[in-house]
Coordinates of C-alpha atoms in Angstrom, one line a residue:
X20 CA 0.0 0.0 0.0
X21 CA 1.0 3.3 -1.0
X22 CA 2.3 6.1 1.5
X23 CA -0.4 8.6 2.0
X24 CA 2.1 11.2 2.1
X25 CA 2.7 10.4 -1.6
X26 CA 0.0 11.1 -3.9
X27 CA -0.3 8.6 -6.6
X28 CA 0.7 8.9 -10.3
X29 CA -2.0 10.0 -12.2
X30 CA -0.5 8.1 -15.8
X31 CA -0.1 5.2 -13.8
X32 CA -3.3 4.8 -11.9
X33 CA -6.0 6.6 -13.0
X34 CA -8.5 5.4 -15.9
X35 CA -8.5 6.1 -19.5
X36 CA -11.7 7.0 -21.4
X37 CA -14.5 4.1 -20.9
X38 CA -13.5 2.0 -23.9
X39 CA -16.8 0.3 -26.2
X40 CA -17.6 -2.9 -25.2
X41 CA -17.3 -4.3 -29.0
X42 CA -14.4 -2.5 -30.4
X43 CA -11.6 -4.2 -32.2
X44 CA -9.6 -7.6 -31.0
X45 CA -6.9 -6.3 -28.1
X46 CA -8.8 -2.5 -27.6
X47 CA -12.2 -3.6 -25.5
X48 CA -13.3 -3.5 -22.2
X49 CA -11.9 -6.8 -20.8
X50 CA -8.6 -5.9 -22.4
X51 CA -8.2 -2.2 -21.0
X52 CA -9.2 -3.7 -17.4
X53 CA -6.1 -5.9 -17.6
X54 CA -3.8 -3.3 -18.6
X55 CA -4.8 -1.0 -15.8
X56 CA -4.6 -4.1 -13.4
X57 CA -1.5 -4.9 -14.9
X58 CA -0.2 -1.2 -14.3
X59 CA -1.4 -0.7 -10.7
X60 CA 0.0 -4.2 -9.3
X61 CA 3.9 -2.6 -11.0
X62 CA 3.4 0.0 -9.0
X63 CA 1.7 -1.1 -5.9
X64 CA 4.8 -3.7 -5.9
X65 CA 5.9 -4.0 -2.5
X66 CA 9.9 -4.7 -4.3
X67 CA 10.2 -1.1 -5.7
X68 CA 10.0 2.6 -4.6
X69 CA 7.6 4.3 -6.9
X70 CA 8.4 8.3 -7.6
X71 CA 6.5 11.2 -7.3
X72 CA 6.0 13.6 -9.6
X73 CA 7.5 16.3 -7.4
X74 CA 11.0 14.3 -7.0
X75 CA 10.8 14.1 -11.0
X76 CA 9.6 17.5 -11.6
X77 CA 13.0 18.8 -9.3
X78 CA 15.1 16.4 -11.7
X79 CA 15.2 13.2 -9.5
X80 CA 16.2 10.0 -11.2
X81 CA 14.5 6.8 -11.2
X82 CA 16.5 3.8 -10.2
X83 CA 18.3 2.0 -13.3
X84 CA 16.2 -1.4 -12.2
X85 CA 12.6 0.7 -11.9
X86 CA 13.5 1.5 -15.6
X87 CA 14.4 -1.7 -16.3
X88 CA 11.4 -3.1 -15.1
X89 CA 9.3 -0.4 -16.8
X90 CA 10.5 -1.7 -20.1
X91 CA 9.9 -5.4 -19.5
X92 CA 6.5 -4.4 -18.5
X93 CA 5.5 -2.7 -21.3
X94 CA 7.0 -5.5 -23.4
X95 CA 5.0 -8.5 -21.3
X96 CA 2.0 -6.0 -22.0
X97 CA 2.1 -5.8 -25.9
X98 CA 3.1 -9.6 -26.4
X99 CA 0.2 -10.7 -23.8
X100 CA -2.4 -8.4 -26.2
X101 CA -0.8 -10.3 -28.9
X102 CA -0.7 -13.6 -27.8
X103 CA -4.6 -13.2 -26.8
X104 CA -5.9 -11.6 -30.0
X105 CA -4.0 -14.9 -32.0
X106 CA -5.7 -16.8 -29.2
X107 CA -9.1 -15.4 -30.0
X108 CA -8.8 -15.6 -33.7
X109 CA -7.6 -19.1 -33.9
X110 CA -10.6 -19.7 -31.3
X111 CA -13.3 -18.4 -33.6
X112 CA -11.7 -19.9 -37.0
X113 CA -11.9 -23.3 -35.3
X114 CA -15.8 -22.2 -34.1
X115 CA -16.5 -21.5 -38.1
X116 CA -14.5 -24.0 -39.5
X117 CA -15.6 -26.7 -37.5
X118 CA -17.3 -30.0 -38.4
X119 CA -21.2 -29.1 -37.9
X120 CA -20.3 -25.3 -39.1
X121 CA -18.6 -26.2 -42.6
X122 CA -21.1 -28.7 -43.0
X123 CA -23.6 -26.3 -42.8
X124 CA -21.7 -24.0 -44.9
X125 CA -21.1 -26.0 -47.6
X126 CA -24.4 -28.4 -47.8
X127 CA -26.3 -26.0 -46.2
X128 CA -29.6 -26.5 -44.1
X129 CA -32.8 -29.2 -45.8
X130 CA -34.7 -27.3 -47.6
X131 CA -37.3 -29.3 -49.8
X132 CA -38.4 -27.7 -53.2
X133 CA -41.4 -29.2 -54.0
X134 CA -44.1 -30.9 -52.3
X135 CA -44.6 -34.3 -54.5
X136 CA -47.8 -35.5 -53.1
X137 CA -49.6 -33.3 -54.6
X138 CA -48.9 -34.8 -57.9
X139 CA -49.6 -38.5 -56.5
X140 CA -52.1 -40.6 -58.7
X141 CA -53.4 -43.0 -56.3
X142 CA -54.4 -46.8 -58.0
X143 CA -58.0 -46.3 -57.7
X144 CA -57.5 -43.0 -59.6
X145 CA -55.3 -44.8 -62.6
X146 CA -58.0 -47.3 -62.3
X147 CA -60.9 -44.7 -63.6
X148 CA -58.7 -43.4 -66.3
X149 CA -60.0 -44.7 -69.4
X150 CA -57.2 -44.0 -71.8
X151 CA -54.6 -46.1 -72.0
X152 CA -51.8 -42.9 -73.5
X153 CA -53.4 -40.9 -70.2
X154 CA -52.8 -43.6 -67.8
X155 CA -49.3 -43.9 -68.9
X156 CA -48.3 -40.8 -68.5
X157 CA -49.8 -41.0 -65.0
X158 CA -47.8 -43.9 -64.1
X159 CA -44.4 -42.8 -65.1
X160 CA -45.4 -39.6 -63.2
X161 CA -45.8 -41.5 -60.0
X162 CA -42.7 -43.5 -60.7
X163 CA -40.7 -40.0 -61.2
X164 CA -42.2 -38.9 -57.8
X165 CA -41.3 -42.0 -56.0
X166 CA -37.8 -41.8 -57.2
X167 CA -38.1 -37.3 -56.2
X168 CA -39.1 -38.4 -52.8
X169 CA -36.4 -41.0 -52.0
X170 CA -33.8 -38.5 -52.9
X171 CA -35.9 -35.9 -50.7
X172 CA -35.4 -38.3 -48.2
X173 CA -31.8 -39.1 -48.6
X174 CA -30.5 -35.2 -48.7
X175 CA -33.0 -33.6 -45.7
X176 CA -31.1 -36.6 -44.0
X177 CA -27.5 -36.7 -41.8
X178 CA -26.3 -38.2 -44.2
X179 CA -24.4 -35.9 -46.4
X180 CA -23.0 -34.1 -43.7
X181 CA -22.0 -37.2 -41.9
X182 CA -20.0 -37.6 -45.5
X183 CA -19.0 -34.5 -45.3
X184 CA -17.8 -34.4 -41.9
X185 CA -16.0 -38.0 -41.9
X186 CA -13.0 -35.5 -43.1
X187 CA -12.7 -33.8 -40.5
X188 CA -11.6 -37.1 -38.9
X189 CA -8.7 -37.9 -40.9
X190 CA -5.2 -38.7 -38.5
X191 CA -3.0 -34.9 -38.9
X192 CA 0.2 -36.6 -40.6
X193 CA -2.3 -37.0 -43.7
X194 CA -2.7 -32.9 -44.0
X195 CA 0.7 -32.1 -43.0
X196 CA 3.3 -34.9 -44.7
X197 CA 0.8 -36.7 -46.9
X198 CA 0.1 -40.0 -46.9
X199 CA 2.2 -41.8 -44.2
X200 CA 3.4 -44.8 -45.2
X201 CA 4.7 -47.1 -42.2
X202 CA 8.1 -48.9 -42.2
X203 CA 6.1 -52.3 -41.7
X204 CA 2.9 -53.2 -43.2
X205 CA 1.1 -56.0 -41.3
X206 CA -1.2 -58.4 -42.6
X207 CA -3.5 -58.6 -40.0
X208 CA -6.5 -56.4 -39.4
X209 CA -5.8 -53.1 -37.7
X210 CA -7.7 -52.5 -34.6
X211 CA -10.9 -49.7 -35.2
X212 CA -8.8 -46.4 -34.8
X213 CA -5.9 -47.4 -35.4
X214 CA -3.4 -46.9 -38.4
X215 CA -2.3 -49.9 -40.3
X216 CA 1.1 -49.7 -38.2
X217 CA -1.2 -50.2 -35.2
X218 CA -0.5 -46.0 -33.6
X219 CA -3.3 -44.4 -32.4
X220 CA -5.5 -41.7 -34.3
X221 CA -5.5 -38.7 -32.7
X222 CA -9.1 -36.8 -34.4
X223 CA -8.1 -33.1 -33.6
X224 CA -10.6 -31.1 -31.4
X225 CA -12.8 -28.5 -33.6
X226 CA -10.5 -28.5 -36.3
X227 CA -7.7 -27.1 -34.5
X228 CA -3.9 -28.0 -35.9
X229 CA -3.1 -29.8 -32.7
X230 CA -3.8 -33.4 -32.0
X231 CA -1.3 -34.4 -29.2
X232 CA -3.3 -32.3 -27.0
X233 CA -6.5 -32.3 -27.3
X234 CA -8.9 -30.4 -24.9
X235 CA -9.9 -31.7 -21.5
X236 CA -13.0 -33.1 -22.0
X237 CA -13.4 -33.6 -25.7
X238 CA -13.6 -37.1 -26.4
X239 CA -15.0 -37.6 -30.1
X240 CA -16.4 -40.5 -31.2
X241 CA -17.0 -40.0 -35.2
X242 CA -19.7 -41.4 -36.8
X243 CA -18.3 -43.9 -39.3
X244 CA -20.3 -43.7 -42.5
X245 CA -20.4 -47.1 -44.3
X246 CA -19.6 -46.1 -48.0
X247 CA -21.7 -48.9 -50.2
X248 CA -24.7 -48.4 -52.2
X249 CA -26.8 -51.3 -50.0
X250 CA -26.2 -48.6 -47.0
X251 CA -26.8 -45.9 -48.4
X252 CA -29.5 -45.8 -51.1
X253 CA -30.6 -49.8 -52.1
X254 CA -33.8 -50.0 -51.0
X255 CA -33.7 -53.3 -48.0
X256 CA -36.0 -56.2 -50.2
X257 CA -33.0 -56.0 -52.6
X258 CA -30.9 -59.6 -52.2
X259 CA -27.4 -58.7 -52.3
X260 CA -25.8 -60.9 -55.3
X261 CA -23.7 -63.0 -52.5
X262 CA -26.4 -64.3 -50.5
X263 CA -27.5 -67.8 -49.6
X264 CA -30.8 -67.5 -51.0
X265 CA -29.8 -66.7 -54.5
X266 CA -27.3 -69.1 -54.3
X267 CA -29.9 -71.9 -53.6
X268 CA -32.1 -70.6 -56.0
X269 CA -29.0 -71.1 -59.0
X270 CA -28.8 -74.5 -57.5
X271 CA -32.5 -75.2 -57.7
X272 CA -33.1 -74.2 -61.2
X273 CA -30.0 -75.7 -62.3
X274 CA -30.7 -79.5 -60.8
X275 CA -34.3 -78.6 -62.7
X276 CA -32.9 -78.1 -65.7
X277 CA -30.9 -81.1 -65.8
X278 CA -33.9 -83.3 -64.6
X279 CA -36.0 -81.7 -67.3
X280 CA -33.5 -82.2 -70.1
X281 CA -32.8 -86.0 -69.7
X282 CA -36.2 -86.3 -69.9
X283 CA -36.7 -84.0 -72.9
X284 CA -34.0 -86.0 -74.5
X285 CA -36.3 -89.7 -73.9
X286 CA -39.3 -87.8 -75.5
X287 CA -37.1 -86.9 -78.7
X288 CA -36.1 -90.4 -78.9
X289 CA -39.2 -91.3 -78.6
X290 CA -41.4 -89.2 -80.9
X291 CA -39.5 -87.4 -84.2
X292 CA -41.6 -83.9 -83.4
X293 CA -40.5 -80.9 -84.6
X294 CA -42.3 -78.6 -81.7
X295 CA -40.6 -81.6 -79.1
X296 CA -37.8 -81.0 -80.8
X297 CA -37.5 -77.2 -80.3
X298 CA -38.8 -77.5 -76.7
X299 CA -35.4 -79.9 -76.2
X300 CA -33.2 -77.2 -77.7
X301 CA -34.8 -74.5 -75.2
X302 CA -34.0 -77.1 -72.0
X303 CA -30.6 -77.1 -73.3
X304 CA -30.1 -73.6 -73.4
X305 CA -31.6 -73.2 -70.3
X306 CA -29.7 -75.9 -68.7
X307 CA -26.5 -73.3 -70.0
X308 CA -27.8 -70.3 -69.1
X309 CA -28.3 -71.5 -65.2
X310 CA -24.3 -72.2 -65.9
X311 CA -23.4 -69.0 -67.5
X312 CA -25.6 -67.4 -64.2
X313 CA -23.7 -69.2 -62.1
X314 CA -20.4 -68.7 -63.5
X315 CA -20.8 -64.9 -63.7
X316 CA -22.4 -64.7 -60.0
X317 CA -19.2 -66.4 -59.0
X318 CA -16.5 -64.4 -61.2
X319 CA -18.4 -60.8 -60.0
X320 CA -18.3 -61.7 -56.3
X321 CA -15.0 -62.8 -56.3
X322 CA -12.3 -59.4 -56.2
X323 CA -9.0 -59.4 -58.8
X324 CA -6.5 -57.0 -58.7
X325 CA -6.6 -57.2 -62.6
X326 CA -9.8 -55.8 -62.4
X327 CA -9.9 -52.9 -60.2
X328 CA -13.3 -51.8 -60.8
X329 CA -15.0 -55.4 -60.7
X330 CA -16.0 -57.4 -63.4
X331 CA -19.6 -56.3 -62.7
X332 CA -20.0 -56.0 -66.6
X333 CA -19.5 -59.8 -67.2
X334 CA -23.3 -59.9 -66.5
X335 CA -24.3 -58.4 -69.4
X336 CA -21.2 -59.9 -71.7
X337 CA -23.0 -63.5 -70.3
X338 CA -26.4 -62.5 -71.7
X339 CA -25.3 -61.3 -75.1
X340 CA -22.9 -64.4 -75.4
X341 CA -26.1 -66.6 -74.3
X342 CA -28.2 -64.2 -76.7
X343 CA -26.2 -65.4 -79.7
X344 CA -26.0 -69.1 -78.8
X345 CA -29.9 -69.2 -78.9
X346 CA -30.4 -67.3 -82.0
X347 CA -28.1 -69.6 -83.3
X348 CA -29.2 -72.8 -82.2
X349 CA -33.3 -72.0 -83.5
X350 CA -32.0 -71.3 -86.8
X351 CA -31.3 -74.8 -86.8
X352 CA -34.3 -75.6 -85.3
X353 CA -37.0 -73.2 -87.8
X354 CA -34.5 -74.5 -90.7
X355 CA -35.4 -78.2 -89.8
X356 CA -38.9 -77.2 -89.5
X357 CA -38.8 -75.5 -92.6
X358 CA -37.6 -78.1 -94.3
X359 CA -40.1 -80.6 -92.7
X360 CA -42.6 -78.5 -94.1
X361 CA -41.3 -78.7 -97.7
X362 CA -40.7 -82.5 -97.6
X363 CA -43.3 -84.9 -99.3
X364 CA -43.6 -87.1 -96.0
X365 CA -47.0 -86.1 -94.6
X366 CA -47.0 -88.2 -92.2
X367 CA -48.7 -87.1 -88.7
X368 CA -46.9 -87.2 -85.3
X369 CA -48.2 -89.2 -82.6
X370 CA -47.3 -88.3 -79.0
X371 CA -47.2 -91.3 -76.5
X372 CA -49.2 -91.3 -73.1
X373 CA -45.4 -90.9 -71.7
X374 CA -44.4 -87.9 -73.7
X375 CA -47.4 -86.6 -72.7
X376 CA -46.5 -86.9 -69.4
X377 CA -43.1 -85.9 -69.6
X378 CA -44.1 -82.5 -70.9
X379 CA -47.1 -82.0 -68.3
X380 CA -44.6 -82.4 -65.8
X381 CA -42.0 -80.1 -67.3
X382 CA -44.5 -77.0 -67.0
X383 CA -45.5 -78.1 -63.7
X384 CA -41.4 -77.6 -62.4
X385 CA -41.3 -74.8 -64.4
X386 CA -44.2 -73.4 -63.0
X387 CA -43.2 -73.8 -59.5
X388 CA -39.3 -72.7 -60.1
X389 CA -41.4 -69.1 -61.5
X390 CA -43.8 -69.2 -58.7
X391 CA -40.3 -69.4 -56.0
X392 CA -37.6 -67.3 -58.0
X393 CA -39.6 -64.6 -58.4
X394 CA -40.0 -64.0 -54.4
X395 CA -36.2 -62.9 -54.3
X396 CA -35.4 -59.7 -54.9
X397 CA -32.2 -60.4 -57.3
X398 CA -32.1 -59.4 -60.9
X399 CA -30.3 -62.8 -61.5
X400 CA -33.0 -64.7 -59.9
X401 CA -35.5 -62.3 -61.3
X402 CA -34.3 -63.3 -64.6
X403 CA -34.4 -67.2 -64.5
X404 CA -38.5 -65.8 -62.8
X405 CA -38.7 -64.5 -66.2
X406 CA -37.1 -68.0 -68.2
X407 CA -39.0 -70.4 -66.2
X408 CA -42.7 -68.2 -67.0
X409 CA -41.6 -68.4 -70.7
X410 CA -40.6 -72.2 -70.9
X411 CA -44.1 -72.9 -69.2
X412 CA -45.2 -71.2 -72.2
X413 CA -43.0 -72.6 -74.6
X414 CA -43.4 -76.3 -73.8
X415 CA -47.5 -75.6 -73.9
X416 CA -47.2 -74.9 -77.6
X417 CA -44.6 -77.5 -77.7
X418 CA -47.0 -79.8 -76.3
X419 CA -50.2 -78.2 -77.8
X420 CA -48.9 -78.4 -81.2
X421 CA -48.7 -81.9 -82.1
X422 CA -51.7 -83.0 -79.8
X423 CA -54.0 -80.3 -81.8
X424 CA -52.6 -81.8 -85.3
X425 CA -53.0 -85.6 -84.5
X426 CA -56.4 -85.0 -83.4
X427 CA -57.3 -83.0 -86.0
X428 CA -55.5 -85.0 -88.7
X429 CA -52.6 -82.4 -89.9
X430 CA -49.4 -83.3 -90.2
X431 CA -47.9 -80.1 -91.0
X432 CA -49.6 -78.6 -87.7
X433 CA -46.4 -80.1 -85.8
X434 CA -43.8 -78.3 -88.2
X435 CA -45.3 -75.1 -88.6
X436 CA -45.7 -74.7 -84.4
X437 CA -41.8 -75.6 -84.4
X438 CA -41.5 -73.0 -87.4
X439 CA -43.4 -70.5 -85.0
X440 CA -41.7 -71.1 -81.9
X441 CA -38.2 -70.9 -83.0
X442 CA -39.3 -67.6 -84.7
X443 CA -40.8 -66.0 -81.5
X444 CA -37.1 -66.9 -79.4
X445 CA -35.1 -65.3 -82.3
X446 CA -36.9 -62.4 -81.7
X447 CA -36.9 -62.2 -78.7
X448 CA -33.7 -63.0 -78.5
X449 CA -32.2 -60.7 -80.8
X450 CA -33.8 -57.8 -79.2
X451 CA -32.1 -58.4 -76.0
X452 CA -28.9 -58.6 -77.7
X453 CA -29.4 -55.5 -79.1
X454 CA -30.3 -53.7 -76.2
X455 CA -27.5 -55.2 -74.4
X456 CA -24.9 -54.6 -77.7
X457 CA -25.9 -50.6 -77.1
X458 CA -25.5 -50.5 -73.1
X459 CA -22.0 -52.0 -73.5
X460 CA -21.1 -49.6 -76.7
X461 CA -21.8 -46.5 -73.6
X462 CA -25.8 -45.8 -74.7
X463 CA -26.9 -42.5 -73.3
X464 CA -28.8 -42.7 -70.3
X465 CA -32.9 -42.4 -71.1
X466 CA -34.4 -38.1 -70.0
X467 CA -35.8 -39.8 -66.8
X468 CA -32.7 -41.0 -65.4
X469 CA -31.3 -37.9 -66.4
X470 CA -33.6 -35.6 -64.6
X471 CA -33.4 -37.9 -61.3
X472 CA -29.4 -37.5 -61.1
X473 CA -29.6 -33.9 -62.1
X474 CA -32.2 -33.1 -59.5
X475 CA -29.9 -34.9 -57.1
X476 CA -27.2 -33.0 -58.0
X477 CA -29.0 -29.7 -58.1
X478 CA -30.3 -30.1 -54.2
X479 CA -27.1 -31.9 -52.6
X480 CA -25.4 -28.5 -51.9
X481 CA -25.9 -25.0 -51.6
X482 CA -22.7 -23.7 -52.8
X483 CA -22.8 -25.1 -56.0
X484 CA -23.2 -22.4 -58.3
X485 CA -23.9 -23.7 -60.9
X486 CA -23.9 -27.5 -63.2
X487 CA -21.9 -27.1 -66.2
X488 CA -23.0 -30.3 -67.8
X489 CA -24.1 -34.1 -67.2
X490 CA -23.6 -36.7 -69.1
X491 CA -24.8 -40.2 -67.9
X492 CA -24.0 -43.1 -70.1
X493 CA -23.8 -46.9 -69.7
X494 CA -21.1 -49.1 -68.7
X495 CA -23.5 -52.1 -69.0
X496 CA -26.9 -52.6 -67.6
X497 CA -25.7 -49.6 -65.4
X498 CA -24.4 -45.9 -65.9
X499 CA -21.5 -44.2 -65.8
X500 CA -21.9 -40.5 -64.6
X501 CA -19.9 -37.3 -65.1
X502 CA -20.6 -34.3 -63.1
X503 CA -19.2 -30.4 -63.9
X504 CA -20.3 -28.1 -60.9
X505 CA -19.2 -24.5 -60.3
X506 CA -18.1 -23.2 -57.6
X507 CA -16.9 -20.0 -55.8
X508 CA -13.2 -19.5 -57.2
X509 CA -13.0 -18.4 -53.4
X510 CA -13.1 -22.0 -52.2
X511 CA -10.6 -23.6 -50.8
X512 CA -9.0 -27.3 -52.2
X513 CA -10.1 -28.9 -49.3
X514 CA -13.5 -27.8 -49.2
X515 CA -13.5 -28.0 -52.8
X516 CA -12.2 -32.1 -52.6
X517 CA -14.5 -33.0 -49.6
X518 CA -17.7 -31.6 -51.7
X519 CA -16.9 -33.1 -54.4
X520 CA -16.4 -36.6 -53.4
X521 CA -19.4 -36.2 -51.1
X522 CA -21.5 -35.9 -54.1
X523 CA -20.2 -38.7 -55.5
X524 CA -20.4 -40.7 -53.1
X525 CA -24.1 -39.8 -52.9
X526 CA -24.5 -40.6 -56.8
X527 CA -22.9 -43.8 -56.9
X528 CA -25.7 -44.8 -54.3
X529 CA -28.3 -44.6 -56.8
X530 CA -28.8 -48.2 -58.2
X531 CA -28.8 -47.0 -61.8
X532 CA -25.2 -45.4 -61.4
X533 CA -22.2 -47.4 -61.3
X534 CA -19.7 -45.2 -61.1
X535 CA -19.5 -41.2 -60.9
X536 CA -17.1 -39.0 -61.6
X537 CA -17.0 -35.4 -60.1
X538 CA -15.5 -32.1 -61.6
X539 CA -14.9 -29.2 -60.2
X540 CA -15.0 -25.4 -61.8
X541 CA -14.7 -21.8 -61.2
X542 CA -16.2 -20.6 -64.3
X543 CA -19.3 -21.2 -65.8
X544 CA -17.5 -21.8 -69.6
X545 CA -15.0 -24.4 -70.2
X546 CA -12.6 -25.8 -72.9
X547 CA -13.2 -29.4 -73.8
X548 CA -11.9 -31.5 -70.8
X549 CA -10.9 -34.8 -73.4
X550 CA -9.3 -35.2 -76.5
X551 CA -11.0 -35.5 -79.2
X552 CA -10.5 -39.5 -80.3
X553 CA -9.8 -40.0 -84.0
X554 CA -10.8 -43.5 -85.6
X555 CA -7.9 -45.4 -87.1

């Protein structure tokens, strides 16, 4: 305490002007309190004589080490303002940089566009639509919605921020030194949160650039988003290819097939029919499509480094390869009819009571292998659904054929339903290996599926300027997808990158999509981004 014989030093002690509470960082109110604390502890120190302004107005001298310590205080003063206003600025860039904030400003908040409902033809309403053109459009209406609302459902969701976010997770050495590659790689499974050298991942708190300490407290626990289309778009009565019911299924239509075409094979023996004959042919071919499913189904599921992407396109190779092999095995068979037809033996085919039989029984399996495989939810097992309904078909005119001509005494009856058959599976036939001949050749994707990925595209994020182009074309029975968005030349690469991958992420979800492939861009023009390929 002070001497009341001494007055006290009025630059020292007494108050400045009131500062405003919300002026600049190092100039407000909490700071100005600290420097006039700071400046009446100095000279309240019990350590060091303080002068008064009479012995410095007659010329008195301060001691060398009150000077000293003058200086050092003033020093502390301005690198403690510093140190706080760096402290305050690297506190609010981690606050607006953080993991919900640049989610936020980057997606931005839900915000549908549309209320689809509206729109909604109910079945009773289709029902009372007498024109067939009318009704049509109403139904792919209501299929557009369906597919409007999903993706409604799948943006207003967490889960393109939890996308999004799942960056802000990455272990520190990846931002500073790049990818860090360990000395030894071990072959075993890495515990969860762990690097593949077994050291810890430290998630920084808020974004801030240190992870060896984080705050007390702050113990994050990030939400690990499972990147594969079943998880994120599929719809759940979708069988994944690998599992054990489709599996059975294959194994069920193949034994069939077998069982049906030995006993196809007595009938031809049996009975020289040309409509037998064709319905033998089909067995065969179905007894090698159930092999070319199965083959493909195991080649797909199983991973090759030679194939990086998959071999997910050996699906459709397998149907145009089986599409060929049955347009060219009923050529034979309309070309035997044909000549059947042409021959001078009109003699008329007589089916036993056992051929009969034979065939009765072979819609009957069919029947029940439709009446199973279209249950599961697999577009493999879908499509033997869709070969068993036709051979239950196809062996009924087999069957019908020569019955109808024995009874009603013509003999050419038997040809000419061989004839007709064999041209109804080459047209067939041939259709499908067209349309599969076009997907492989990269088709264009049809205006709906455009509209659906643009429209996803369009609402993921709110600072996307701008889409510079979409193309969507197949790879197969599904689509490739290329993306150009514009953004803010402003943004940085890592927002830039996180975005960017989010959405892609997001599109390859879609079950149409295969792959997709995300640009960014600054300017709403651009060059072309390939070369131009000549032929030759």
């Amino acid at each position: 305490m002070t001497s009341p014989s001494h007055p006290r030093r009025p630059s020292s002690l007494l108050l400045q002007d009131e500062p405003t509470v919300l002026a600049s960082k190092g100039n407000g109110t909490l700071t100005a309190l600290i420097k006039n604390r700071s400046s009446h502890a100095s000279v309240q120190s019990p350590s060091w004589k303080a002068f008064s302004d009479e012995e410095e107005s007659v010329g008195g001298e301060p001691f060398p080490e009150w000077t000293e310590f003058r200086r050092r205080n003033s020093v502390i003063e301005e690198d403690d303002d510093e140190r706080r206003s760096l402290a305050e600025e690297r506190r609010l860039s981690a606050l607006l940089t953080g993991p919900q904030m640049r989610s936020l400003r980057l997606i931005g908040t839900s915000s549908p566009r549309y209320s689809w409902e509206r729109y909604w033809k109910t079945e009773d309403q289709l029902k009372g639509l007498r024109s067939k053109p009318v009704r049509a459009y109403y139904e792919r209406t209501n299929y557009l919605i369906q597919q409007y609302l999903y993706i409604d459902k799948l943006l207003d969701s967490s889960l393109p921020h939890d996308l999004l976010n799942e960056y802000n997770n990455m272990p520190l050495s990846s931002f500073r030194r790049g990818v860090e590659v360990p000395t030894t790689i071990s072959e075993e499974p890495s515990p969860p949160g762990s690097l593949s050298n077994g050291e810890p991942i430290h998630h920084p708190a808020n974004g801030s650039a240190s992870a060896s300490s984080p705050e007390p407290g702050y113990n994050p626990k990030p939400k690990k988003v499972k990147r594969t289309p079943k998880d994120i778009y599929r719809p759940s009565e979708i069988t994944p290819l690998g599992a054990r019911i489709v599996t059975v299924a294959i194994y069920v239509n193949f034994l069939a097939n077998l069982v049906l075409l030995l006993a196809k094979v007595a009938v031809v023996l049996s009975v020289p029919s040309v409509s037998v004959l064709a319905s033998l042919v089909d067995a065969a071919l179905d007894f090698l499509s159930t092999v070319i499913v199965w083959t493909t189904t195991t080649l797909i599921a199983t991973q090759d480094y030679r194939y990086p992407v998959g071999r997910r396109r050996l699906e459709p190779v397998g149907v145009l390869v089986f599409s060929v092999i049955m347009i060219t095995s009923f050529t034979q068979v309309a070309l035997a009819a044909a000549q059947q037809l042409a021959s001078a033996d009109h003699t008329v085919i007589q089916l036993t009571a056992s051929a009969i039989g034979i065939m009765l029984g072979t819609i009957f399996v069919k029947g029940l292998c439709w009446f199973w495989c279209r249950l599961v939810r697999n577009s493999s097992v879908q499509a033997l659904a869709d070969d068993a309904a036709t051979d239950m078909i196809f062996n009924a005119g087999s069957i019908a054929f020569p019955i109808v001509g024995y009874y009603a005494g013509i003999w050419w009856l038997d040809a000419l339903g061989g004839l007709l058959l064999s041209c109804v599976v080459i047209f067939n036939w041939s259709r499908s290996a067209r349309e599969h001949i076009k997907n492989l050749c990269g088709l264009s994707a049809t205006a709906d599926q455009r509209n659906i990925l643009l429209y996803l595209t369009t609402r993921f994020a709110r600072s996307i300027r701008q889409i510079q182009g979409l193309q969507a074309y197949h790879a197969g029975d599904k689509l490739n997808v290329e993306v150009d968005i514009v953004l803010d030349a402003s943004t940085s690469l890592k927002d830039s990158h996180d975005l960017a991958e989010s959405l892609q992420y997001v599109l390859e979800s879609v079950p149409i999509v295969d792959r997709a492939f995300v640009h960014c861009d600054y300017a709403s023009y651009n060059l072309p981004t390939h070369m131009e390929q000549q032929a030759g």
